Short mmCIF file of C-alpha atoms and ligand atoms in Angstrom, two decimals:
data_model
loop_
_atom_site.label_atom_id
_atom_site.label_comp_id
_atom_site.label_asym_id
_atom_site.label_seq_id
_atom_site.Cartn_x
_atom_site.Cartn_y
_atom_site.Cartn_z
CA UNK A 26 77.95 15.04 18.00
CA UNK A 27 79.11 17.78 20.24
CA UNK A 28 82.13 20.62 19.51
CA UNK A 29 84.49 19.59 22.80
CA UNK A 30 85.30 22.55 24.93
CA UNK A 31 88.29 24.50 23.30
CA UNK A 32 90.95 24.14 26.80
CA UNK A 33 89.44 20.36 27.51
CA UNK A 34 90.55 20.04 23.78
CA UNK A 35 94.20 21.50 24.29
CA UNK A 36 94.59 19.36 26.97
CA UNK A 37 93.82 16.17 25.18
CA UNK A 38 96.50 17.23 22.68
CA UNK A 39 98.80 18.01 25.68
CA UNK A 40 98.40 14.21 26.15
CA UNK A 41 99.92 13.25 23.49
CA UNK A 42 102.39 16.00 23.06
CA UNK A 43 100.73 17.42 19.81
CA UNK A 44 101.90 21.56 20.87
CA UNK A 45 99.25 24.12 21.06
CA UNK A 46 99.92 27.54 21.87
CA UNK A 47 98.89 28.73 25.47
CA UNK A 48 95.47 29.03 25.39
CA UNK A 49 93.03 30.35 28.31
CA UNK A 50 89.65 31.65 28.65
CA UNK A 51 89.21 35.44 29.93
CA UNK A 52 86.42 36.87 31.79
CA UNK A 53 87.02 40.76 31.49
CA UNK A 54 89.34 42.61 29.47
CA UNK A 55 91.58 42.89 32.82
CA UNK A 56 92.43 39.05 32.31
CA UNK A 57 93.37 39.34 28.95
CA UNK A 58 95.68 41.67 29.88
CA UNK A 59 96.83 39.93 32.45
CA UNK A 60 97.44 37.14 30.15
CA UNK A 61 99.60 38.93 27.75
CA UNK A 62 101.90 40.12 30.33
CA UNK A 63 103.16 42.66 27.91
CA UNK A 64 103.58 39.95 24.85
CA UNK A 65 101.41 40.14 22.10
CA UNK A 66 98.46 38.07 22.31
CA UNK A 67 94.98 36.96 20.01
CA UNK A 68 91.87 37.10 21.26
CA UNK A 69 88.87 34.72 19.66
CA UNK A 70 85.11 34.35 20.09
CA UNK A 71 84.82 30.75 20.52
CA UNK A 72 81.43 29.56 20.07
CA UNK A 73 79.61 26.40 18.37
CA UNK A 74 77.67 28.52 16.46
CA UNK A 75 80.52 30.52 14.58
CA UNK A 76 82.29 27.54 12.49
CA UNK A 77 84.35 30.33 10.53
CA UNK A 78 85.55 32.61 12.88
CA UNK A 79 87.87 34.42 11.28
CA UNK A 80 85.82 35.20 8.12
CA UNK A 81 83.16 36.59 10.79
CA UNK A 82 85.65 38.90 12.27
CA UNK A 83 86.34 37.13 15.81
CA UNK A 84 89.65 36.72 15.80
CA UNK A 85 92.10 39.49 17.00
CA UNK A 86 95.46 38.92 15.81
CA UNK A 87 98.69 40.34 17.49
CA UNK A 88 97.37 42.84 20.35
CA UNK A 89 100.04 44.04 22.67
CA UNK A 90 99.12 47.30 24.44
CA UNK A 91 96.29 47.76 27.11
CA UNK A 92 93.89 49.68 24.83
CA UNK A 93 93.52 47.39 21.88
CA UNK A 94 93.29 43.99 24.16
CA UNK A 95 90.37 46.16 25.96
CA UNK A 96 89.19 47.16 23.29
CA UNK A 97 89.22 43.83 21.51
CA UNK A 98 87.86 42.25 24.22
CA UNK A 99 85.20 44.73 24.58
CA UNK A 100 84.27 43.81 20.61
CA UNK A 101 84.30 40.14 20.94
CA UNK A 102 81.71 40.31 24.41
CA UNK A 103 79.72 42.66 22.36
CA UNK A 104 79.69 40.02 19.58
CA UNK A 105 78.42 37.16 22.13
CA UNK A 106 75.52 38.51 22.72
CA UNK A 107 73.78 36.70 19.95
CA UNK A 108 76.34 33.76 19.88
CA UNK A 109 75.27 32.25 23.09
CA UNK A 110 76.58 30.22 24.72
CA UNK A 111 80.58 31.64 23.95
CA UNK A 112 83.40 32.02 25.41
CA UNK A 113 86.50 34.14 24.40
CA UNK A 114 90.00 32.58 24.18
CA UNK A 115 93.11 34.27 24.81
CA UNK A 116 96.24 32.86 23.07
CA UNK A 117 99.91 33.87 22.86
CA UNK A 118 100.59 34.76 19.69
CA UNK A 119 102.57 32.04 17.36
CA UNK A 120 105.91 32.44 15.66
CA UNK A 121 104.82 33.06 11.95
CA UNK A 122 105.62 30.13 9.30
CA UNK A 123 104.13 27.83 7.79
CA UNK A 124 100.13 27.64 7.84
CA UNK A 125 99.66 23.49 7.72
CA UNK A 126 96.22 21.77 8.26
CA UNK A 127 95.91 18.56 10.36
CA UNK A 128 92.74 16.36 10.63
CA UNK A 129 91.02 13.12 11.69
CA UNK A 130 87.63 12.27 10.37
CA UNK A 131 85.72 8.79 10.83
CA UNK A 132 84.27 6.85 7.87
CA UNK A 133 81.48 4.55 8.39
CA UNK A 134 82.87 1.66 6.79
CA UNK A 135 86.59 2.24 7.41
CA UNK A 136 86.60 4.22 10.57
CA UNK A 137 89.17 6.69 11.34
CA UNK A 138 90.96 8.87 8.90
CA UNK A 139 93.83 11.00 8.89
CA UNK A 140 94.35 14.43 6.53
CA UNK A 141 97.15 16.38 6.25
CA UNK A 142 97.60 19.46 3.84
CA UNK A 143 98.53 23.30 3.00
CA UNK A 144 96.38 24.93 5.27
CA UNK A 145 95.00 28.64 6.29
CA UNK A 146 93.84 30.30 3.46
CA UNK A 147 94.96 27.99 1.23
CA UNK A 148 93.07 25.05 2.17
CA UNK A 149 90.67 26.16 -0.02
CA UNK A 150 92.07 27.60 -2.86
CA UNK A 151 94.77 24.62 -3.55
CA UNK A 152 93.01 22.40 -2.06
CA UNK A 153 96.35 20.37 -1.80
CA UNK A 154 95.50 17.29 1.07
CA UNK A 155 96.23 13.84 1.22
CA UNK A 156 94.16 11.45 2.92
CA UNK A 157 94.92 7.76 5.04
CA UNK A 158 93.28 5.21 7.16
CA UNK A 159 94.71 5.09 10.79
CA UNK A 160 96.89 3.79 12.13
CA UNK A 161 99.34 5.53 10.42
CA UNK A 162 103.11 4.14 10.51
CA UNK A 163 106.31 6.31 9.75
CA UNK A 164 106.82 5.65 6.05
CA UNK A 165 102.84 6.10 5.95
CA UNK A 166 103.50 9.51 7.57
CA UNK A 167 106.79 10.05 5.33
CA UNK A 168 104.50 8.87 2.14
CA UNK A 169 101.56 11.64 3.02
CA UNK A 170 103.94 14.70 2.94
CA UNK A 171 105.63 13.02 -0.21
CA UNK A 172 101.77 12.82 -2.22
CA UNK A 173 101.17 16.86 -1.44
CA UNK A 174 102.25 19.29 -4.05
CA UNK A 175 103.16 22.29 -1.28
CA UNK A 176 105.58 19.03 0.62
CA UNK A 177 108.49 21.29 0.18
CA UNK A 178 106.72 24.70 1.08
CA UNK A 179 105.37 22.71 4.47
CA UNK A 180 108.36 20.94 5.53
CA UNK A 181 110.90 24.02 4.86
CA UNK A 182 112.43 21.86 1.90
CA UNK A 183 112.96 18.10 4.03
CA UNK A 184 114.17 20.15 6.99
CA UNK A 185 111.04 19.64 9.15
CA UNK A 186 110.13 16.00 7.43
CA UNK A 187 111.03 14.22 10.29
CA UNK A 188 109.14 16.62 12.93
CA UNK A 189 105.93 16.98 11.36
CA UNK A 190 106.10 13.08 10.16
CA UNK A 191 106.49 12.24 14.05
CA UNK A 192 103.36 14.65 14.75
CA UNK A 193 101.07 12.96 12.03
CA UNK A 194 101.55 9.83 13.87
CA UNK A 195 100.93 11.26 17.45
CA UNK A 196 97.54 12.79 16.02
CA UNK A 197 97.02 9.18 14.05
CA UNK A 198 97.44 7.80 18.05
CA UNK A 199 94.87 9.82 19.68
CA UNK A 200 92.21 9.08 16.80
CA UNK A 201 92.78 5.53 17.24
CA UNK A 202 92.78 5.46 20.78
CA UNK A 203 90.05 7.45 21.71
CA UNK A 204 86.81 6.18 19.85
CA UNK A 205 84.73 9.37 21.16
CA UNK A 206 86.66 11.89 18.76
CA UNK A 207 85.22 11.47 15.55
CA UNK A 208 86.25 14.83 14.22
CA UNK A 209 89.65 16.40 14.44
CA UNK A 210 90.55 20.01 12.95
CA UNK A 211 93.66 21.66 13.70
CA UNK A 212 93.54 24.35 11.59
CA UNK A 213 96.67 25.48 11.26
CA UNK A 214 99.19 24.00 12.40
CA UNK A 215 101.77 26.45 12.34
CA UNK A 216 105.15 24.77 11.17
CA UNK A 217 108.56 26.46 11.03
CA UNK A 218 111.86 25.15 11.00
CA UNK A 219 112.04 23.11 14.33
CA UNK A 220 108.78 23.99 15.69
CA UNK A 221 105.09 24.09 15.48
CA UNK A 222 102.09 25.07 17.38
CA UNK A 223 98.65 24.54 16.62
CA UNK A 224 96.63 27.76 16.93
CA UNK A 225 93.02 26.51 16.14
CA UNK A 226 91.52 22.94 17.73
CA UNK A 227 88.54 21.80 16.53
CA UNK A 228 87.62 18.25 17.90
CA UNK A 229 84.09 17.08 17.67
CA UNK A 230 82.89 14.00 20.37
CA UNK A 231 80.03 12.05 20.66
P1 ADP B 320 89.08 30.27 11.94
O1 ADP B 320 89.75 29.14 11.25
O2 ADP B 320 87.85 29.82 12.67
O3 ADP B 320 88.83 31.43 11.07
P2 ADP B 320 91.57 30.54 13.48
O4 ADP B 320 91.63 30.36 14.95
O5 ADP B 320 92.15 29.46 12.64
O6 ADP B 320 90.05 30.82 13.11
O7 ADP B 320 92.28 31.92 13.13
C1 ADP B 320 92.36 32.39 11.80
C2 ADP B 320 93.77 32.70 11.40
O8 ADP B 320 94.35 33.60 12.32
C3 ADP B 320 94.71 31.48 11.38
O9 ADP B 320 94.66 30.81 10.15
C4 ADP B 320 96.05 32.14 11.64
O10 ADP B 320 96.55 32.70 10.43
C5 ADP B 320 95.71 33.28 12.56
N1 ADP B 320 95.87 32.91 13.99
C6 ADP B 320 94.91 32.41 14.80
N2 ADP B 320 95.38 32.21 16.05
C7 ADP B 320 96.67 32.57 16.04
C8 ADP B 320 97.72 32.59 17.03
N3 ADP B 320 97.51 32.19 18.29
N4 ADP B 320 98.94 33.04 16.65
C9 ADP B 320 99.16 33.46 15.38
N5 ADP B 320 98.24 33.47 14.40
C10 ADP B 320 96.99 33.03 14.72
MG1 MG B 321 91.23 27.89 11.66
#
């Protein structure tokens, strides 16, 4: 089992039209900057031997002016050095809301799964998921957001239901229909009122 490359990732989601925020690996600080483009972007230290990157200190949230995406960037490379092989994402920076986690795992007996729950720092302090076998269907989807305690808090009271129902079952497709993923963390999901974007893709192959 191998962590798939973070863009190669994206792009699978792309597939499917599951959102992710614009995502792009960097080179020197001059690229990151030339990402942004004057909006305010994150930087991240992607590497398969940093699982919790945040807690570790390699995400950069919200930079904006030259200096602190230098800077950041300048961090993060420094970082690398003993987190070889690494790479480090730039991302635009998501619309705040909700922080929702999204994930596919595969059981030996039953195969894949599908978990969908409060997310960000809450996964574990809640811990408020709910769990199916794939495929999924729309009352299966509709039934998941109705077990969770935080159902109201994640679909702005009903008024996302029917938008993040309609993405469970586009992440219950690509688990089904690609037998290679056997691990899927999207981690969060950021939902507001009409939108989403997943900020952090985690998919494991074999
Ligand atoms: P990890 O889960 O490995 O710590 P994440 O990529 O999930 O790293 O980043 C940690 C947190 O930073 C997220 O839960 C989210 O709150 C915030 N974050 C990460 N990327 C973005 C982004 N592109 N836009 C806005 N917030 C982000
Ligand atoms: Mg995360």
């Amino acid at each position: 089992m191998r962590m798939l490359d973070y863009v190669r990732a994206k792009r699978l989601l792309d597939r499917y039209g599951i959102r992710s925020v614009r995502s792009a690996y960097v080179r020197t600080a001059a690229d990151a900057v030339a990402f942004a483009g004057g909006k305010a972007i994150v930087l991240k230290l992607i590497s398969g031997k940093a699982v919790h990157k945040s807690r570790e200190g390699l995400v950069k949230l919200n930079l904006r002016e030259k200096g602190e995406i230098s800077a950041a960037f300048a961090y993060l490379a420094r970082r690398g050095a003993r987190l070889k092989p690494y790479g480090i994402l730039a991302q635009a920076m998501a619309e705040p809301g909700v922080e929702v986690i999204m994930g596919g795992n595969t059981d030996k007996q039953f195969g894949k799964t599908l978990l969908v729950g409060l997310g960000g720092i809450y996964v574990e302090t809640f811990r408020d998921v709910t769990m199916r076998l794939c495929p999924i269907n729309r009352s299966d989807a509709l039934g998941m957001l109705l077990d969770l305690k935080s159902g109201k808090i994640i679909t702005n009271d009903g008024k996302s239901t029917a938008m993040i129902a309609s993405l469970l079952l586009k992440v219950s497709r690509l688990l089904v229909e690609n037998d290679k993923i056997v691990e899927l963390d999207l981690n969060p999901v950021i939902v507001r009122e009409g939108s989403y974007d997943a900020v952090d893709i985690r998919m494991m192959v074999v």
